[in-house]
mmCIF file of C-alpha atoms in Angstrom:
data_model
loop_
_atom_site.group_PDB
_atom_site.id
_atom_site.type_symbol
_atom_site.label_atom_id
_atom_site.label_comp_id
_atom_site.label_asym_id
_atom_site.label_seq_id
_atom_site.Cartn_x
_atom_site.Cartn_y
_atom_site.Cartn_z
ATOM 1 C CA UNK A 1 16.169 13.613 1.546
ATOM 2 C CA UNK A 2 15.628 13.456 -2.011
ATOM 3 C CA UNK A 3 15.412 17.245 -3.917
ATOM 4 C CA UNK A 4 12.160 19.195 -3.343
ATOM 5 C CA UNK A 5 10.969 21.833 -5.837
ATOM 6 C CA UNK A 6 9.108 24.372 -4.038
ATOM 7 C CA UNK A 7 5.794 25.185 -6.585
ATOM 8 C CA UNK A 8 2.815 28.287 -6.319
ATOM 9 C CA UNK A 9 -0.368 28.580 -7.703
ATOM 10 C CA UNK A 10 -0.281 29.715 -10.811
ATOM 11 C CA UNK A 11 -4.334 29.206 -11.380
ATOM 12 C CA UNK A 12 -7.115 26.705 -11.557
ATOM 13 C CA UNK A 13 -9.092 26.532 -15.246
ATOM 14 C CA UNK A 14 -12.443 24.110 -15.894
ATOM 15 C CA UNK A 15 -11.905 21.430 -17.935
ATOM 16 C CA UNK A 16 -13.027 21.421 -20.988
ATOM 17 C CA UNK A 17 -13.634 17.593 -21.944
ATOM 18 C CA UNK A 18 -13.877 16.087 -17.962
ATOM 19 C CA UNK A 19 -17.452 16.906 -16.696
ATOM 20 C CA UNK A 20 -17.142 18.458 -13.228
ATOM 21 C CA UNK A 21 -13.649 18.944 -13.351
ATOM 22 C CA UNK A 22 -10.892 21.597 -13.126
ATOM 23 C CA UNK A 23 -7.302 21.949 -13.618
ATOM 24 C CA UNK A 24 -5.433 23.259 -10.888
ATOM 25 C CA UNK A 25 -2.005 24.349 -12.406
ATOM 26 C CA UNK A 26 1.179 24.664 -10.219
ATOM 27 C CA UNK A 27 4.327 26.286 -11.352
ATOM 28 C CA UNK A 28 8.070 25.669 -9.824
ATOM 29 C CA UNK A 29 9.545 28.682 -7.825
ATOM 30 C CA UNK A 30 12.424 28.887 -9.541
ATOM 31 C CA UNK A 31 12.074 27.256 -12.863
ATOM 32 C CA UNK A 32 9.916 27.208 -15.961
ATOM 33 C CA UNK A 33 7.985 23.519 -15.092
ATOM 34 C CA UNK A 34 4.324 23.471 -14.682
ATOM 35 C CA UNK A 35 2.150 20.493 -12.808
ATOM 36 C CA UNK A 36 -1.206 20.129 -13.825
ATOM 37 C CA UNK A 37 -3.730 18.382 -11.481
ATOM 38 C CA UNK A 38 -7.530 17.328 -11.876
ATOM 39 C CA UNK A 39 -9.391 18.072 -8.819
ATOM 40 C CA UNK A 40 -12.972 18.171 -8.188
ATOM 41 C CA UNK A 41 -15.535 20.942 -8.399
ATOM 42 C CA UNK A 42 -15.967 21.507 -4.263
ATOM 43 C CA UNK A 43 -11.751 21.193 -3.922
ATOM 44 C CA UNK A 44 -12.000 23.994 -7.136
ATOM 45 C CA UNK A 45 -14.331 26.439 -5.206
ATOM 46 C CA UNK A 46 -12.625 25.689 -1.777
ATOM 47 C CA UNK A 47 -8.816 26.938 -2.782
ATOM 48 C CA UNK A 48 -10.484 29.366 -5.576
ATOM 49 C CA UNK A 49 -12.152 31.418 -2.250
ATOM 50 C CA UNK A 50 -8.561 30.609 -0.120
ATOM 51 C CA UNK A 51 -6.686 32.552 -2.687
ATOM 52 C CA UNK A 52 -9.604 35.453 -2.996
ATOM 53 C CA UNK A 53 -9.132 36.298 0.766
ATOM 54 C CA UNK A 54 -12.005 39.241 0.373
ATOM 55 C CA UNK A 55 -14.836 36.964 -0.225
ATOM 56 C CA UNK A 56 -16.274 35.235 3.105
ATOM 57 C CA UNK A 57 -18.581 32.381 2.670
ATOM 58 C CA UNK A 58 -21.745 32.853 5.550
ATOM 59 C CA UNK A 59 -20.426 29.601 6.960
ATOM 60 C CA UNK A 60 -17.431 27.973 7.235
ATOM 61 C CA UNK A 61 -16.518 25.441 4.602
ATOM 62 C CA UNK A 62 -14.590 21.898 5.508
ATOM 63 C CA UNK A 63 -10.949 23.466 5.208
ATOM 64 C CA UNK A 64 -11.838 26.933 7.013
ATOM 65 C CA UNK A 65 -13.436 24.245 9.398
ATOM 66 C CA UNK A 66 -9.662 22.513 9.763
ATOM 67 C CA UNK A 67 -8.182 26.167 9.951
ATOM 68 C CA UNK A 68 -10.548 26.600 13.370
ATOM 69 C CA UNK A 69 -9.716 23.207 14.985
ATOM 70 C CA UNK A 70 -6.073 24.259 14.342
ATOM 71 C CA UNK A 71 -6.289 28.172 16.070
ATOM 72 C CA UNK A 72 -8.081 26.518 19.067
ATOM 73 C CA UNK A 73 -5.844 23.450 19.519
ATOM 74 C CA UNK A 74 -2.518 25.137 18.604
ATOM 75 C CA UNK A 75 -1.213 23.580 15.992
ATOM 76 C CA UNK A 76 -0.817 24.125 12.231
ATOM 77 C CA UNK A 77 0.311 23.069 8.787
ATOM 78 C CA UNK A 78 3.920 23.557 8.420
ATOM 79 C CA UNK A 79 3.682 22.142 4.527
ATOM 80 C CA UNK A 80 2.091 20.097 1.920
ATOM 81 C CA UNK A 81 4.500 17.563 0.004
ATOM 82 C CA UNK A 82 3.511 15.880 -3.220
ATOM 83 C CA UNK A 83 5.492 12.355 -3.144
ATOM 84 C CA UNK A 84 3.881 10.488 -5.991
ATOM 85 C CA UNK A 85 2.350 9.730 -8.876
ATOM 86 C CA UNK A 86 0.766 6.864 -9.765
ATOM 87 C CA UNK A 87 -2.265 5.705 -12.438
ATOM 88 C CA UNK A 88 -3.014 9.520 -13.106
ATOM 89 C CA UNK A 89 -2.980 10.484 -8.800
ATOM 90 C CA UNK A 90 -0.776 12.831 -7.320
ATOM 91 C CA UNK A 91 0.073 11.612 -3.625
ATOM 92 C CA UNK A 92 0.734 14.210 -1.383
ATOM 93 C CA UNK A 93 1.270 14.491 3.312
ATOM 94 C CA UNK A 94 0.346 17.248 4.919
ATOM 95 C CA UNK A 95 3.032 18.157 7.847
ATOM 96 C CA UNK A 96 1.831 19.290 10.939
ATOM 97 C CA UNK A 97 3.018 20.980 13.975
ATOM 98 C CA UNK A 98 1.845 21.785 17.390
ATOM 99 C CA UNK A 99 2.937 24.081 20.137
ATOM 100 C CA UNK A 100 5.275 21.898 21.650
ATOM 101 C CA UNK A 101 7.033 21.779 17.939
ATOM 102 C CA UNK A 102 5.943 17.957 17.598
ATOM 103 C CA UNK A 103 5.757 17.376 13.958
ATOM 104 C CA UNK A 104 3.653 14.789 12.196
ATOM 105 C CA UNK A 105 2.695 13.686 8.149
ATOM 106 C CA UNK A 106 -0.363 13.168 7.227
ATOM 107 C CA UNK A 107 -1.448 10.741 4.187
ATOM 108 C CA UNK A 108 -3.838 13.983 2.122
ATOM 109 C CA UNK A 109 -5.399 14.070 -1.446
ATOM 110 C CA UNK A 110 -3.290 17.330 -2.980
ATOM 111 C CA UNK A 111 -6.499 18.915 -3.552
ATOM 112 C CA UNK A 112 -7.109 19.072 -0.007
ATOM 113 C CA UNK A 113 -3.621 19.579 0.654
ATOM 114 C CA UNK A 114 -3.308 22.647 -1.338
ATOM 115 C CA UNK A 115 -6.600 24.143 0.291
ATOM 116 C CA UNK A 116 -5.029 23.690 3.724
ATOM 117 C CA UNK A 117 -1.427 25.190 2.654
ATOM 118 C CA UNK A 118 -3.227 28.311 1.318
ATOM 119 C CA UNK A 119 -5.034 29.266 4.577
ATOM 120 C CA UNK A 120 -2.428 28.487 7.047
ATOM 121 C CA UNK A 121 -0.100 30.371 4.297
ATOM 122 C CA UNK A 122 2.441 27.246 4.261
ATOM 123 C CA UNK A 123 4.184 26.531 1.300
ATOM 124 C CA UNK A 124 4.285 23.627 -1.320
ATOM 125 C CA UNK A 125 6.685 21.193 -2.392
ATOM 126 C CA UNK A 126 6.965 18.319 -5.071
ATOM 127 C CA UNK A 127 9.488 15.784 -5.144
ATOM 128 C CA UNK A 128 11.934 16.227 -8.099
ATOM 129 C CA UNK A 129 10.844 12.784 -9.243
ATOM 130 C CA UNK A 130 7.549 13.826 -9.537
ATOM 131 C CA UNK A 131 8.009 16.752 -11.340
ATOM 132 C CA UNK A 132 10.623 15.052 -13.709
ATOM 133 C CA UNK A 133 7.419 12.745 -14.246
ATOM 134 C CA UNK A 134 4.837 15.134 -14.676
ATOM 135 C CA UNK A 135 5.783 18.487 -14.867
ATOM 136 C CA UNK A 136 6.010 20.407 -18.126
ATOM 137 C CA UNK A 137 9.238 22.054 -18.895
ATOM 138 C CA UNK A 138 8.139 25.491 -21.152
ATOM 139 C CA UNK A 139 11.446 26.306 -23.243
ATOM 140 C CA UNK A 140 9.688 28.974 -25.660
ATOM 141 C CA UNK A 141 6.501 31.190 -23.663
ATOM 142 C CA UNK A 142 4.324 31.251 -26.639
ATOM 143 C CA UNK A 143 3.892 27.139 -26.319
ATOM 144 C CA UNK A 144 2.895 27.539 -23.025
ATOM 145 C CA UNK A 145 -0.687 27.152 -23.109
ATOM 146 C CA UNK A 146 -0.486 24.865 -25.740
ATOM 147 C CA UNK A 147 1.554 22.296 -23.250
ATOM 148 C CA UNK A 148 -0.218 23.210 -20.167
ATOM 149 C CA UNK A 149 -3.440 21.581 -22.350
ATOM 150 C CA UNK A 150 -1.546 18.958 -23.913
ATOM 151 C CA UNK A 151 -0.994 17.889 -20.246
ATOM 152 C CA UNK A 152 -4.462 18.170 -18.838
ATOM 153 C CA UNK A 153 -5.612 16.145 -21.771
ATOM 154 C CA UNK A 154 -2.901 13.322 -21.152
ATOM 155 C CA UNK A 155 -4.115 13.864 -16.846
ATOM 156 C CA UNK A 156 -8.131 13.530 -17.706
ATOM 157 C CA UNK A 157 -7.235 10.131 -20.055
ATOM 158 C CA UNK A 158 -5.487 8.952 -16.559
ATOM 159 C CA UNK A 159 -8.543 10.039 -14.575
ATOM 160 C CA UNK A 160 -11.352 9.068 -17.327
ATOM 161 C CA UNK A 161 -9.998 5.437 -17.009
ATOM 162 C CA UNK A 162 -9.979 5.679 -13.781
ATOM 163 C CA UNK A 163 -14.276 6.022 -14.091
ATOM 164 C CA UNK A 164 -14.640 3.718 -16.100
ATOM 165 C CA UNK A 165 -14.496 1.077 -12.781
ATOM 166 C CA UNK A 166 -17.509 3.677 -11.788
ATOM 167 C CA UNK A 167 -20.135 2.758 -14.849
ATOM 168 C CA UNK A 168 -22.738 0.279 -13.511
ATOM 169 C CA UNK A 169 -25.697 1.043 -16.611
ATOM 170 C CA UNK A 170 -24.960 -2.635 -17.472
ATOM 171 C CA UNK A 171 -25.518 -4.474 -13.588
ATOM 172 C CA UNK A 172 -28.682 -5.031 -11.935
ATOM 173 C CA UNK A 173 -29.562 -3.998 -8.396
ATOM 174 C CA UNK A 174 -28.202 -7.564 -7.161
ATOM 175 C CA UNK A 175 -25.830 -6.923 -8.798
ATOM 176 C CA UNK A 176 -24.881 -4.029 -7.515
ATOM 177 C CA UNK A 177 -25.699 -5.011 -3.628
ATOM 178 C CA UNK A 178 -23.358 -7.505 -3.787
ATOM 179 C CA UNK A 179 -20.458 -5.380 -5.004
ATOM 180 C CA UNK A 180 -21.265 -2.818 -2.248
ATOM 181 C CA UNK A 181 -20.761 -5.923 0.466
ATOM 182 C CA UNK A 182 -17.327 -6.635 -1.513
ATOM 183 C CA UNK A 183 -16.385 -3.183 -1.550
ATOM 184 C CA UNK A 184 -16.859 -2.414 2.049
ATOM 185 C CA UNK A 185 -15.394 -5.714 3.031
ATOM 186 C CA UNK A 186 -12.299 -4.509 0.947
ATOM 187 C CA UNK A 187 -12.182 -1.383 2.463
ATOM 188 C CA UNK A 188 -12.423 0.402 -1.008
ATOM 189 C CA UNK A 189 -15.375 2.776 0.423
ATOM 190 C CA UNK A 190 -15.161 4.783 -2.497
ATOM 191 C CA UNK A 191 -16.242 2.656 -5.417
ATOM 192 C CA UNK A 192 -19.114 1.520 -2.204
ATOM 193 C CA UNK A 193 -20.280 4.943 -2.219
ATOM 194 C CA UNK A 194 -20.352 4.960 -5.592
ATOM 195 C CA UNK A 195 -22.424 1.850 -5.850
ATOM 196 C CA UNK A 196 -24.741 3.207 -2.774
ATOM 197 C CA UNK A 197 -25.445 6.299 -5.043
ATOM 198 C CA UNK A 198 -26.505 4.419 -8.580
ATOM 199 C CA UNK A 199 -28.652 1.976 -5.772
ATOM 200 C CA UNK A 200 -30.346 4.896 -4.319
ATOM 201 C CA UNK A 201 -31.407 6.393 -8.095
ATOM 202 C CA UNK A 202 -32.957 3.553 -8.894
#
């Protein structure tokens, strides 16, 4: 199996120039490489409670939801693996095991991942290829937020092109119907839900 580079959390920051965003920011274990990630304002709040185990939400949110399932049906995540990286989106399986010790990956946005990791305190991995990709090697401490920036800037242009596909100003509602059929038939539900949403504000 290829090398895996065993990362913690060092914090998550709002971004500054992505609306809605944040910047989740892993660091290697044993090394000086960071890996910064763009995740979304619900996955932001989600692992920001996980890691500030005092506070209790009234109810239980999606990944304490997951954590529930798991206690009653005995089984639990072992650990989360980023693979890939690819058009500005980090890949990552969740690994599961039950009672029995029967073992499983699941296909996981790392957002979610990293929620799930953090309550059923299993750790996190990154293939060396991906960090040799992504990850930002530090060699003097004073650059360091300086690069960590640098990289969520370079992240955000990955993710802003990816909206651009989402900008419909310019279609009309026929438009716009008939790309939601394509979509769905495609399988690509989330540029339909997109197109549901802009249908349902006008």
């Amino acid at each position: 199996m290829e090398n895996l580079v065993k990362l913690n959390i060092k914090g998550i920051s709002y971004s500054q120039t992505q609306t809605g965003a944040y910047a989740l920011i892993l660091e290697e274990e044993l090394g000086m490489r960071k890996l910064p990630i763009i995740i979304g304002s619900f996955e932001a709040q989600s692992i920001a409670l996980a890691l500030e185990k005092d506070i209790r939400t009234p109810r239980p949110l999606t990944h304490d939801l997951f954590v529930s399932m798991g206690q009653a049906f005995n089984f639990f995540v072992k650990g989360v693996f980023i693979h890939k990286l690819e058009d500005g989106v980090f890949y990552s399986n969740i690994l599961m095991e039950d009672k029995d010790g029967k073992e499983e990956e699941i296909d996981s946005r790392t957002s979610d991942a990293i929620a799930l990791a953090i309550r059923f305190d299993a750790p996190i991995f990154a293939l060396e290829k991906v960090m040799e990709k992504a990850g930002i090697h530090l060699e003097v401490q004073e650059k360091e937020e300086k690069s960590i920036a640098s990289a969520i800037r370079e992240i955000e242009k990955e993710v802003a092109k990816q909206e651009k596909r989402f900008d419909f100003s310019s279609k009309s509602k026929e438009e716009l119907e008939a790309e939601m059929k394509e979509a769905v038939k495609k399988e690509d539900y989330e540029l339909a839900a997109r197109l549901r949403d802009e249908l349902d504000k006008r």
